[in-house]
Short mmCIF file of C-alpha atoms (C1' of nucleotides) in Angstrom, two decimals:
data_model
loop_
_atom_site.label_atom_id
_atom_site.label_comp_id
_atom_site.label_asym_id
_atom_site.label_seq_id
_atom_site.Cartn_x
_atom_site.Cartn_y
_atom_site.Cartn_z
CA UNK P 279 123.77 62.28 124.83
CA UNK P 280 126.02 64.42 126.91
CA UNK P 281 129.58 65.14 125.35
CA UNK P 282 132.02 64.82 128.59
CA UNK P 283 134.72 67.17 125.61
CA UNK P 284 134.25 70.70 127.30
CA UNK P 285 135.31 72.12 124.09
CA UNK P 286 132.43 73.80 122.15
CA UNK P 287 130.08 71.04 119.87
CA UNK P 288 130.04 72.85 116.80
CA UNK P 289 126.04 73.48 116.43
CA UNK P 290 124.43 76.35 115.18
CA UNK P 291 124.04 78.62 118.35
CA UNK P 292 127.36 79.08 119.29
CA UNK P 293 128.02 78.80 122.73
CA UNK P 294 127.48 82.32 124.45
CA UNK P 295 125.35 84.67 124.89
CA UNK P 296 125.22 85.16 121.01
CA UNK P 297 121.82 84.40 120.64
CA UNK P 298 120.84 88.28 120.43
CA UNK P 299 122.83 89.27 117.44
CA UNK P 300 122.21 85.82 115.84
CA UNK P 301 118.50 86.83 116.29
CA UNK P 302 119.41 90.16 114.87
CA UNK P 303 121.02 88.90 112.10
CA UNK P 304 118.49 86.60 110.68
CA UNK P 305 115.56 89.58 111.44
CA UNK P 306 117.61 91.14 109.01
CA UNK P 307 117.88 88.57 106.45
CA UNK P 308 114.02 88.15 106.87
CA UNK P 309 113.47 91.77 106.46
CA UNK P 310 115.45 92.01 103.00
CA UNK P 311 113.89 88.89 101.36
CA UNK P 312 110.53 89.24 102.33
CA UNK P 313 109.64 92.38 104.23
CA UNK P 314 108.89 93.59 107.50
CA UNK P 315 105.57 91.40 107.90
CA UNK P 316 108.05 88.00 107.19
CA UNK P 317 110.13 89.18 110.74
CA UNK P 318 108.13 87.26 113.58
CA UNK P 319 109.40 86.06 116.85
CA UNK P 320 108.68 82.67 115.65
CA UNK P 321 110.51 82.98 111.90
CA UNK P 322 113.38 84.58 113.29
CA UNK P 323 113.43 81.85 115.97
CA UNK P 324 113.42 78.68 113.58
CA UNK P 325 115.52 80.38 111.33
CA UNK P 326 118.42 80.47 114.25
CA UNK P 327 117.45 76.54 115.47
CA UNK P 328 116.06 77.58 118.73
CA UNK P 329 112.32 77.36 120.35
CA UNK P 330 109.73 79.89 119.58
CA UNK P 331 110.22 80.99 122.64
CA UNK P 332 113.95 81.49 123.42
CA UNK P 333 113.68 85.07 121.63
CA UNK P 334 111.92 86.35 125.09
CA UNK P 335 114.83 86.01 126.79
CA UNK P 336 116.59 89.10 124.44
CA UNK P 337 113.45 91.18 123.21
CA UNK P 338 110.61 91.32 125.47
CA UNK P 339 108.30 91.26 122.37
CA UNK P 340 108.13 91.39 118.60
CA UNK P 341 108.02 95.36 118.75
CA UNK P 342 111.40 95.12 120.36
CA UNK P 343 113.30 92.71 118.29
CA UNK P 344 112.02 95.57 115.47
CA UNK P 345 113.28 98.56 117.35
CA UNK P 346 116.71 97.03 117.84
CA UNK P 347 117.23 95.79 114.00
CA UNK P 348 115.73 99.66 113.25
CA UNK P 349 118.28 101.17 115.02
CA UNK P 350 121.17 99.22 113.70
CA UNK P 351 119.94 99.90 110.06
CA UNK P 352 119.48 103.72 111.31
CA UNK P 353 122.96 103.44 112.39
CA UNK P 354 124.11 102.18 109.21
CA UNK P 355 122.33 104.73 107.03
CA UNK P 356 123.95 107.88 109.56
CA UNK P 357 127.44 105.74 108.81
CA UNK P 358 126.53 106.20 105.17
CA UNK P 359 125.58 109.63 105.22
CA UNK P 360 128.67 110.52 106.77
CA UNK P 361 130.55 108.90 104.52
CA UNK P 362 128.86 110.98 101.72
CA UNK P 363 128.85 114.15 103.09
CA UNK P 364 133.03 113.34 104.05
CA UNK P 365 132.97 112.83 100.32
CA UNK P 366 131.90 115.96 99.27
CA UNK P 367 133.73 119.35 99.01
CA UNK P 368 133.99 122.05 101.64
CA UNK P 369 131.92 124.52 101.59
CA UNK P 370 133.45 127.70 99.90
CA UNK P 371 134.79 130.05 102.50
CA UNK P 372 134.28 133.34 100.84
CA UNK P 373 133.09 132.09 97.58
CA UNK P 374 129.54 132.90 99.38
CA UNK P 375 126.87 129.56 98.10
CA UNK P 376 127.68 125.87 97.47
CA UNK P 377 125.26 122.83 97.69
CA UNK P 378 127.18 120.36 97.15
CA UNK P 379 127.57 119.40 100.59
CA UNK P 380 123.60 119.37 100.80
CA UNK P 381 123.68 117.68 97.25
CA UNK P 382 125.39 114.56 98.70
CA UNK P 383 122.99 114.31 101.81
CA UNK P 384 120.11 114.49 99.44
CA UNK P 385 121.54 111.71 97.31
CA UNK P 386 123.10 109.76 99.83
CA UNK P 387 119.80 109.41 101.40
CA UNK P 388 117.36 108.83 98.20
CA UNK P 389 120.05 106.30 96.97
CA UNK P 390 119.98 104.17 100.35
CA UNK P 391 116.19 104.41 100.28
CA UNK P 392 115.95 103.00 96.30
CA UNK P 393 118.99 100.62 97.48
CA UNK P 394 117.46 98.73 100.75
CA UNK P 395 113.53 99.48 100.67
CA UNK P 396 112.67 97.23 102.86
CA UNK P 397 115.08 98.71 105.32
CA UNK P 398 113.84 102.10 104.73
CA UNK P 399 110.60 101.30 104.83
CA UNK P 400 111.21 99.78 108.58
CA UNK P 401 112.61 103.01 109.39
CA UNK P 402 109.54 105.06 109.61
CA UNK P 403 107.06 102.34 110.90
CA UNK P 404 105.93 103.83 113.81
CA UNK P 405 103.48 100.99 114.41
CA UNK P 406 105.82 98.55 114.38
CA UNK P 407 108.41 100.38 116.53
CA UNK P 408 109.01 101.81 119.77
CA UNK P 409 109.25 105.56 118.85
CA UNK P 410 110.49 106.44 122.79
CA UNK P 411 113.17 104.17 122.31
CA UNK P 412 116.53 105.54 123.34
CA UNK P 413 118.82 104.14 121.08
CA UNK P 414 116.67 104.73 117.81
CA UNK P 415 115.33 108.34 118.46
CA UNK P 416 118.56 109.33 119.48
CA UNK P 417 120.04 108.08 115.98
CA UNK P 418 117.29 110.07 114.16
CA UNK P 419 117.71 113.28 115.66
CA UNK P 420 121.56 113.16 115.42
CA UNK P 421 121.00 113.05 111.55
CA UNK P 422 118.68 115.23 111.60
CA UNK P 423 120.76 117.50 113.40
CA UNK P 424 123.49 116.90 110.79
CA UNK P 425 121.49 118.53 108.11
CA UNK P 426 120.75 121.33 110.40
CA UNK P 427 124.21 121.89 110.94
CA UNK P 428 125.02 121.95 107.32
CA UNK P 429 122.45 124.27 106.12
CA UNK P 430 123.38 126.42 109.03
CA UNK P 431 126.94 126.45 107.44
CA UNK P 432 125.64 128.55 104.47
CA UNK P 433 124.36 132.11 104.32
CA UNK P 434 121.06 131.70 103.38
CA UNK P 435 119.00 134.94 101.98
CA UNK P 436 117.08 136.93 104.08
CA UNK P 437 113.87 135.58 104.68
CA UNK P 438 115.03 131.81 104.55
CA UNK P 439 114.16 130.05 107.96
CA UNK P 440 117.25 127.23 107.57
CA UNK P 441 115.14 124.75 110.02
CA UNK P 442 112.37 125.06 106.93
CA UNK P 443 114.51 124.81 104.31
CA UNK P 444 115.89 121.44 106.39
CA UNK P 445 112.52 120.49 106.82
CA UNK P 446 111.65 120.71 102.92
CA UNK P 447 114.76 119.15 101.48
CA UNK P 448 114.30 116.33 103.83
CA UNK P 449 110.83 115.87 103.18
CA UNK P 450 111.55 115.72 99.56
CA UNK P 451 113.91 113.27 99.80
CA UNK P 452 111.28 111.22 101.78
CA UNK P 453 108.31 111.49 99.85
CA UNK P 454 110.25 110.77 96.73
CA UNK P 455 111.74 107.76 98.10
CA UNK P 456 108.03 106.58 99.74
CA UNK P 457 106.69 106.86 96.32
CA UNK P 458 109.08 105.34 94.33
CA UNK P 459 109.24 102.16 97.15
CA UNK P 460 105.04 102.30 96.84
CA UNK P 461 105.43 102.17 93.41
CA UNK P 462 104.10 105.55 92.19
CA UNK P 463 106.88 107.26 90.41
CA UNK P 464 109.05 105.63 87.65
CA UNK P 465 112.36 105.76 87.58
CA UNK P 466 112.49 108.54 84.61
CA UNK P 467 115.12 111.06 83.52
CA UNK P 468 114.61 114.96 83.69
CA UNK P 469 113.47 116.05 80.11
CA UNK P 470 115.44 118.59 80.43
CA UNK P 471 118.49 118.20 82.29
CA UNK P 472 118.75 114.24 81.94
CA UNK P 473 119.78 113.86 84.90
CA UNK P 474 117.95 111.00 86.93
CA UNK P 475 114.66 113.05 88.29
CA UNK P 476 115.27 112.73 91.84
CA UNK P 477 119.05 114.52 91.35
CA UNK P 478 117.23 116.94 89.33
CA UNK P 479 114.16 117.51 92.06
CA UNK P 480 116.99 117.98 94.82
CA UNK P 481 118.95 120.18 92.42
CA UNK P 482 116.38 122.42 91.22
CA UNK P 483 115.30 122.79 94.78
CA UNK P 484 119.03 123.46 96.32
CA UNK P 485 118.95 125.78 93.83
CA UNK P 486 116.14 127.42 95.25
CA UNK P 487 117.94 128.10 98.58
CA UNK P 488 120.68 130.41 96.70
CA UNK P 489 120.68 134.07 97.40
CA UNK P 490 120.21 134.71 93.48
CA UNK P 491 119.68 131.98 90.56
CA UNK P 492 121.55 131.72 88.10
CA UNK P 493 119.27 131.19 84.77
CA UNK P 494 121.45 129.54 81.69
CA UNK D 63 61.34 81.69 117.08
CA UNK D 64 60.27 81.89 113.34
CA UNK D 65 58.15 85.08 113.03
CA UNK D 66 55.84 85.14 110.85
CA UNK D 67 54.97 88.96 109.76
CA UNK D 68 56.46 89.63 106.66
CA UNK D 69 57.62 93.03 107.70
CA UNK D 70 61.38 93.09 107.98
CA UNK D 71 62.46 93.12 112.42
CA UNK D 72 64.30 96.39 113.28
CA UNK D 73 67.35 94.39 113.36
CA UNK D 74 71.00 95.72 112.87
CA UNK D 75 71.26 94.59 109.38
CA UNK D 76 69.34 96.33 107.17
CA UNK D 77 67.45 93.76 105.48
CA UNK D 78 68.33 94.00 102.14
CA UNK D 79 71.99 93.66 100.32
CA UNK D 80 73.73 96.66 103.23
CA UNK D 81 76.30 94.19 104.29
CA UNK D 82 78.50 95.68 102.13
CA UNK D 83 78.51 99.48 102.87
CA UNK D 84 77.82 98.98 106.57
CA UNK D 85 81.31 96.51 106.54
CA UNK D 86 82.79 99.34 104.85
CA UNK D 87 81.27 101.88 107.25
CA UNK D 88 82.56 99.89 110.42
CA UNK D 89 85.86 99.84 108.70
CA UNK D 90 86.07 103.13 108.01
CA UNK D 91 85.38 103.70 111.82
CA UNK D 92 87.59 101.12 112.99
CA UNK D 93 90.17 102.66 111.01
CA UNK D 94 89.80 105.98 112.56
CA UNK D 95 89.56 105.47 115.72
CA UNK D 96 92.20 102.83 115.57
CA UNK D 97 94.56 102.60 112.70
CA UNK D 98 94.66 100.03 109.60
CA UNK D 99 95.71 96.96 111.92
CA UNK D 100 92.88 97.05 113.82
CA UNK D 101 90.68 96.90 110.83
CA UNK D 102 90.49 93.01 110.66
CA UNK D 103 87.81 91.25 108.88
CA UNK D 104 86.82 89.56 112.14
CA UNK D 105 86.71 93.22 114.13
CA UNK D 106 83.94 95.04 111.43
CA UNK D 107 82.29 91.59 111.24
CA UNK D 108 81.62 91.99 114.93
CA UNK D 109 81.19 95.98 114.58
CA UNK D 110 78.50 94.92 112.03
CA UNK D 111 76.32 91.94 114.33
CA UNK D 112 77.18 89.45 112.02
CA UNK D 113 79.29 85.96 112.14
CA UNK D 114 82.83 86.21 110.91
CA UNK D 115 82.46 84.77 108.07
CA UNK D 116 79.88 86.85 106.84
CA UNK D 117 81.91 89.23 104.94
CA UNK D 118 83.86 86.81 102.76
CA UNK D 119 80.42 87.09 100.66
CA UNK D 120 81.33 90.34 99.96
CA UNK D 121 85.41 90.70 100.24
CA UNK D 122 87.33 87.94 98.80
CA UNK D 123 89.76 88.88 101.80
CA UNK D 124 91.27 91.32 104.01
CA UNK D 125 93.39 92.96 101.35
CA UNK D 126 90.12 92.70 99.23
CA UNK D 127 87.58 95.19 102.13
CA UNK D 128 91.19 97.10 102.87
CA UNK D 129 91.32 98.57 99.16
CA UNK D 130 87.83 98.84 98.74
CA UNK D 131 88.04 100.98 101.76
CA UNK D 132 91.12 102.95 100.62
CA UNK D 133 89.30 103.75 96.98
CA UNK D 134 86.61 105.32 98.82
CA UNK D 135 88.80 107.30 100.64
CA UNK D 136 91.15 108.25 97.60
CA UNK D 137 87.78 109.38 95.83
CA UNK D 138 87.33 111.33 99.21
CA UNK D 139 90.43 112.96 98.72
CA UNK D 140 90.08 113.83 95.41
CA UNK D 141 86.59 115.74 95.83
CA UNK D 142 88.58 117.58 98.48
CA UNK D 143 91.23 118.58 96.46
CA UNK D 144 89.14 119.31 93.15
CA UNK D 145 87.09 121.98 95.60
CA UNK D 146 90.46 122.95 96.98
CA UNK D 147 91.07 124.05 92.67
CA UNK D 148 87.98 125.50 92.41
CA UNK D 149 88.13 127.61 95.19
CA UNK D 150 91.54 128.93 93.54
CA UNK D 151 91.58 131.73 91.45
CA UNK D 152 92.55 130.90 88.03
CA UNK D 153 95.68 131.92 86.08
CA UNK D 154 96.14 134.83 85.01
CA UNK D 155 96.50 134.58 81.36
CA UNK D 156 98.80 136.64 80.34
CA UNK D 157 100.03 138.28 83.25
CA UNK D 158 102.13 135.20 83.76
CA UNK D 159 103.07 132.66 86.37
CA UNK D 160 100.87 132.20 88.97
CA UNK D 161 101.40 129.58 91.63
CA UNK D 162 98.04 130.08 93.43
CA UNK D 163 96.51 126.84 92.28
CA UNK D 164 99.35 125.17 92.87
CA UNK D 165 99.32 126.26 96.66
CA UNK D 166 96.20 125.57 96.79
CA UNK D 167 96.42 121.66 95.84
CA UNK D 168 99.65 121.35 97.95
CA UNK D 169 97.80 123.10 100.88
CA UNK D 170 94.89 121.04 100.82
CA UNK D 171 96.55 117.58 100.49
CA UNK D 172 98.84 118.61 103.30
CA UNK D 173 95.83 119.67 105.00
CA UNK D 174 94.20 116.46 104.46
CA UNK D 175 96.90 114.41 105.42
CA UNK D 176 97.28 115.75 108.65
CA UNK D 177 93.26 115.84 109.53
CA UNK D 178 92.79 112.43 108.73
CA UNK D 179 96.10 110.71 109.54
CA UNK D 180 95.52 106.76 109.34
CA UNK D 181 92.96 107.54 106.59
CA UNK D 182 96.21 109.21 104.59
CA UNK D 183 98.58 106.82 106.04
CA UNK D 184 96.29 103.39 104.42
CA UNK D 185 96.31 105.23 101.06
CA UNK D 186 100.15 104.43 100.78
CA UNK D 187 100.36 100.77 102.58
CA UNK D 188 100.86 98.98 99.98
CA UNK D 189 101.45 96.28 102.04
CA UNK D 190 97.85 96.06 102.67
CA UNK D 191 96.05 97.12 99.54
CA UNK D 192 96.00 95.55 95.98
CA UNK D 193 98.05 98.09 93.92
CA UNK D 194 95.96 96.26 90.93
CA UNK D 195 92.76 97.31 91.92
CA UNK D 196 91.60 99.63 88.82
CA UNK D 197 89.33 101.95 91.19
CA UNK D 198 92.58 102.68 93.81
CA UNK D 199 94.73 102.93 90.42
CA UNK D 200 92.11 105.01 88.85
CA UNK D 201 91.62 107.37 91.27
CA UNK D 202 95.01 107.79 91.99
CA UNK D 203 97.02 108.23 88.56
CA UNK D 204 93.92 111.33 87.89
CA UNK D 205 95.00 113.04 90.71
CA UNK D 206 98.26 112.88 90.09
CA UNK D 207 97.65 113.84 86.31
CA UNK D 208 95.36 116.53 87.68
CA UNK D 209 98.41 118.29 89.06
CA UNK D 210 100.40 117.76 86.16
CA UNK D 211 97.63 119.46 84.42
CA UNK D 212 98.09 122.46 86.44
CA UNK D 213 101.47 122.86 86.23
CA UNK D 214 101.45 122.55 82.54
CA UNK D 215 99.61 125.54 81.90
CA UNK D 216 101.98 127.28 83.64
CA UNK D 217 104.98 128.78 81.58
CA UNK D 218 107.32 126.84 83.54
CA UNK D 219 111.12 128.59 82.50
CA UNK D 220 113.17 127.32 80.03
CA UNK D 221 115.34 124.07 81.74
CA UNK D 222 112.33 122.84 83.64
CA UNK D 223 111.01 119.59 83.53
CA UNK D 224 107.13 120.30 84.26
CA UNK D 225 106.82 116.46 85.58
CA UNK D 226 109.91 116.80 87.71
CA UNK D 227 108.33 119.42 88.86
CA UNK D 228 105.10 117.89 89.46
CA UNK D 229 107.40 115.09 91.03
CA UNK D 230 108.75 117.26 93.76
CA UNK D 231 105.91 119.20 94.99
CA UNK D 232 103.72 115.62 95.18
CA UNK D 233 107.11 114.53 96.91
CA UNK D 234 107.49 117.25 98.86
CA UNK D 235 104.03 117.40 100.46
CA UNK D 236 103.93 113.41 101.01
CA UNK D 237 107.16 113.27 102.49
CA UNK D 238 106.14 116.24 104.80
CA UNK D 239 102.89 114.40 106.04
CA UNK D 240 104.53 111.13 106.82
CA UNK D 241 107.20 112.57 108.60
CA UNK D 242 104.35 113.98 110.42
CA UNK D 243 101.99 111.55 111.15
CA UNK D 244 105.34 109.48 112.57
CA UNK D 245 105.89 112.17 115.16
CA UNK D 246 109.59 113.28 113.78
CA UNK D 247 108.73 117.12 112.63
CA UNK D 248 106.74 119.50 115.02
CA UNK D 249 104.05 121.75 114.00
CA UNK D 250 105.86 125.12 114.09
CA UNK D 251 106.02 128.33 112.20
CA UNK D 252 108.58 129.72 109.84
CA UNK D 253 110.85 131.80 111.87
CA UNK D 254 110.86 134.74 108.73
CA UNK D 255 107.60 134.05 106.91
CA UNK D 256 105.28 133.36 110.39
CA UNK D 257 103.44 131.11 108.37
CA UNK D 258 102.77 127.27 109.50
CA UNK D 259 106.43 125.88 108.20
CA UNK D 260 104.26 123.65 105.44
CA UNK D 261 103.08 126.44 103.34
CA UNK D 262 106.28 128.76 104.10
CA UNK D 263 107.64 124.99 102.28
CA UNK D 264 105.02 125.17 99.49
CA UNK D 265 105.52 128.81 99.23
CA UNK D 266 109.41 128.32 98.77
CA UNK D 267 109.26 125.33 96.80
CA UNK D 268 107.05 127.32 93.84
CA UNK D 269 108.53 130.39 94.21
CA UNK D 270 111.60 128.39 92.75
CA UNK D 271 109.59 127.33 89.71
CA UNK D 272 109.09 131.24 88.85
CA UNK D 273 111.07 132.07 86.02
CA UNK D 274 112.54 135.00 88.10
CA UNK D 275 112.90 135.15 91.87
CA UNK D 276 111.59 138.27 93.13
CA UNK D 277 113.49 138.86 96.45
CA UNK D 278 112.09 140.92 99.18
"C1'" DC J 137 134.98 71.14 144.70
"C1'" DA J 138 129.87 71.70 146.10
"C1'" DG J 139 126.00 74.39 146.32
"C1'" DA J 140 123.23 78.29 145.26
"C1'" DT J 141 121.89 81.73 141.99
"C1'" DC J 142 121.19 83.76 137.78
"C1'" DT J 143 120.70 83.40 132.83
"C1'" DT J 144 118.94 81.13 129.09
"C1'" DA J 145 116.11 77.66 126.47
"C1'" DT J 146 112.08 74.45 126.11
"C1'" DT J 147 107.44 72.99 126.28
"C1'" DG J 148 102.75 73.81 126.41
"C1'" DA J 149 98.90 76.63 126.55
"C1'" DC J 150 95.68 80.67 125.38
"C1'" DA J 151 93.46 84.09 122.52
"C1'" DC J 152 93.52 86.15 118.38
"C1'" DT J 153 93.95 86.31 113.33
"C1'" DG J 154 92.67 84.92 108.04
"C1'" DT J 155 90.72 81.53 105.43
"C1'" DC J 156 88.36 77.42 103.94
"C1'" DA J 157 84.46 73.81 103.73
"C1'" DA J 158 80.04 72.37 104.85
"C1'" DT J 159 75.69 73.78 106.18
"C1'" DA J 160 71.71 76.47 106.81
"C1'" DT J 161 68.61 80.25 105.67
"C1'" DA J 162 66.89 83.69 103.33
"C1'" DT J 163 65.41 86.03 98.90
"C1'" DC J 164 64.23 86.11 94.15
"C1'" DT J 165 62.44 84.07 89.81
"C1'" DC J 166 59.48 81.31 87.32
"C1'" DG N 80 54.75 76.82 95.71
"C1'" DA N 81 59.45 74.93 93.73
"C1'" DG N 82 63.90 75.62 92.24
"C1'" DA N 83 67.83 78.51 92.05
"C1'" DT N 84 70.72 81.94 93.80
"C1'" DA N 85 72.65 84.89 97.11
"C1'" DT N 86 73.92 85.34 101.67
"C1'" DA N 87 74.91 84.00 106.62
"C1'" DT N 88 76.40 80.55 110.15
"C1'" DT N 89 79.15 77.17 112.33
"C1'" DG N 90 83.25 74.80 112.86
"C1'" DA N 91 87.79 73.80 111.81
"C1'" DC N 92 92.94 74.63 110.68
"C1'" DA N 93 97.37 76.87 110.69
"C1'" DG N 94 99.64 80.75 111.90
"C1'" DT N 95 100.72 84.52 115.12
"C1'" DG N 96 102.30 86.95 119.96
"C1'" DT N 97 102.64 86.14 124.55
"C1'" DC N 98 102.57 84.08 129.11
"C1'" DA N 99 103.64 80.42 132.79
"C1'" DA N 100 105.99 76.51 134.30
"C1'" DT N 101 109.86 73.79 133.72
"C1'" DA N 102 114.49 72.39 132.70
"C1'" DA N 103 119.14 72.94 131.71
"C1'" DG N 104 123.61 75.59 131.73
"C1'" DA N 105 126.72 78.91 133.31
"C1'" DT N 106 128.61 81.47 136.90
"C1'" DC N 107 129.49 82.98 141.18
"C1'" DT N 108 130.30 81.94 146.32
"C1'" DG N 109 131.80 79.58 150.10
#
DNA sequence: CAGATCTTATTGACACTGTCAATATATCTC
DNA sequence: GAGATATATTGACAGTGTCAATAAGATCTG
């Protein structure tokens, strides 16, 4: 049985202390073919050849093993985020208003959320996550932060609280996205515009934001 | 032990067929008091005095009592927000746009949602409900055509989509609560408005739909 | 190199869950 | 009352998270 080579037997776990992001890997598999409720200790243990109880060793429990795939996906949507908003134009110096910046956050986010639901969903269940966690709340408030920072960027009319109008266009985003994944909405076209409706939602509220509209 | 007077014993069960609405009482307790996961068929079984299999006479399964329980609750919802309407003014008919009834039904499903948070949070957990189920459907697509109703008789300017429109506020409000009820927004005011940052949001959102923005 | 220590994995158990099958007990109908 | 129907009970099974005891490997120490 023993193998006197001391060079690796090539089996499934490999060798070192890779077990964690082996674990981590296949939660994530798990969690994109069948949902959040498919990633237990046990699947994600079978799934990498070890004992249903060799997970302990990395995650003290289930809730654990969730919080650390949630912040890696968190870290991957910021990464995507700030690839979008690097994407998008500067802001016009003197030109006074431009949303595209806050465009591209808008859509950057809905389009991850319609892209990966089940990672979205994961995102934002508290009951299966350890909301004190370091790691994942610090993730979250960073973006959040980010859209702060950009809506602070503009000159927003008198009587605009920026944190609210942060508040709203991420909430929009949100709710759009947890109805669409919940299957409310449809995937429709503005009537009008025909622009997919969730541009035109985010548009028609950006435009909201601006000192004075512009009607056509 | 077999007593013989025909008269029913002040037992916990009602006699007659009350399984059912005391099951869905206990769940509706269990759920408050505890959130959707600790509503398990064996829990209100217990809550109720009876074996655990008891209730499988009366809920095929879990997902079964779960969406009875969440079409209740949906019907609960949309008494609340039909008295919310009728407590509105109506439009004024020729006067214009008026967004008073449309505050109104944001304001009073935000209100909702944030009063009775794992009742609003099983209403969207798909995961646990049958999104077949014809009362849950039922109830849901006339609340959302409800709104649509409203906003239609509104002279919504020229280049607006009255369903995107419906879209957003619906999306705006949901996304709002959940963030919520997951503990990432804080209940604060709108640093220009005063008001509670949700209806400065309403407020801002409908002022948009106006046909003309009528700056302070 | 030998021994001790620390990390990691295994096995087995417990309580809890949903669900099914077989059984028992009401209640209603004729 | 007798049969039929609706409802409740008991017991079992597989699955889960989690804990304790054990075993094996790696790594450090002398």
């Amino acid at each position: 049985m023993k193998n006197p080579a001391p060079s690796p037997p090539p089996e499934k776990p490999a060798r070192k202390g890779a077990l964690r992001p082996a674990l981590l890997a296949a939660a994530r598999t798990l969690l994109d073919r069948e949902g959040a409720d498919a990633v237990t200790i046990r699947a994600v243990a079978r799934a990498c050849g070890v004992s249903h109880a060799a997970p302990a060793n990395h995650f003290a429990d289930r809730r654990s093993l969730l919080t650390a795939l949630a912040a890696e996906l968190f870290a991957d949507l910021a990464e995507t985020m700030e690839n979008a908003l690097a994407g998008a134009p500067q802001n016009p110096a003197n030109k006074g208003f431009g949303t595209a910046r806050l465009t591209a956050f808008g859509e950057a986010l809905v389009a991850y959320g319609l892209a990966h639901p089940e990672r979205y969903r994961l995102l934002w269940r508290r009951d299966l996550l350890d909301g004190e966690d370091a790691a994942l709340q610090g993730t979250m408030d960073r973006l959040y932060a980010r859209l702060l920072e950009e809506l602070s960027a503009l000159p927003l009319p008198a009587g605009k609280d920026p944190e609210t109008a942060a508040v709203g266009l991420w909430s929009l985003c949100h709710g759009y996205i947890s109805m669409r994944l919940d299957g409310n909405f449809i995937a429709r076209r503005d009537k009008e515009s025909g622009a997919p409706r969730h541009s035109a939602m985010i548009a028609n509220y950006l435009a909201a934001l601006a000192p004075q509209a512009h009607p056509a």
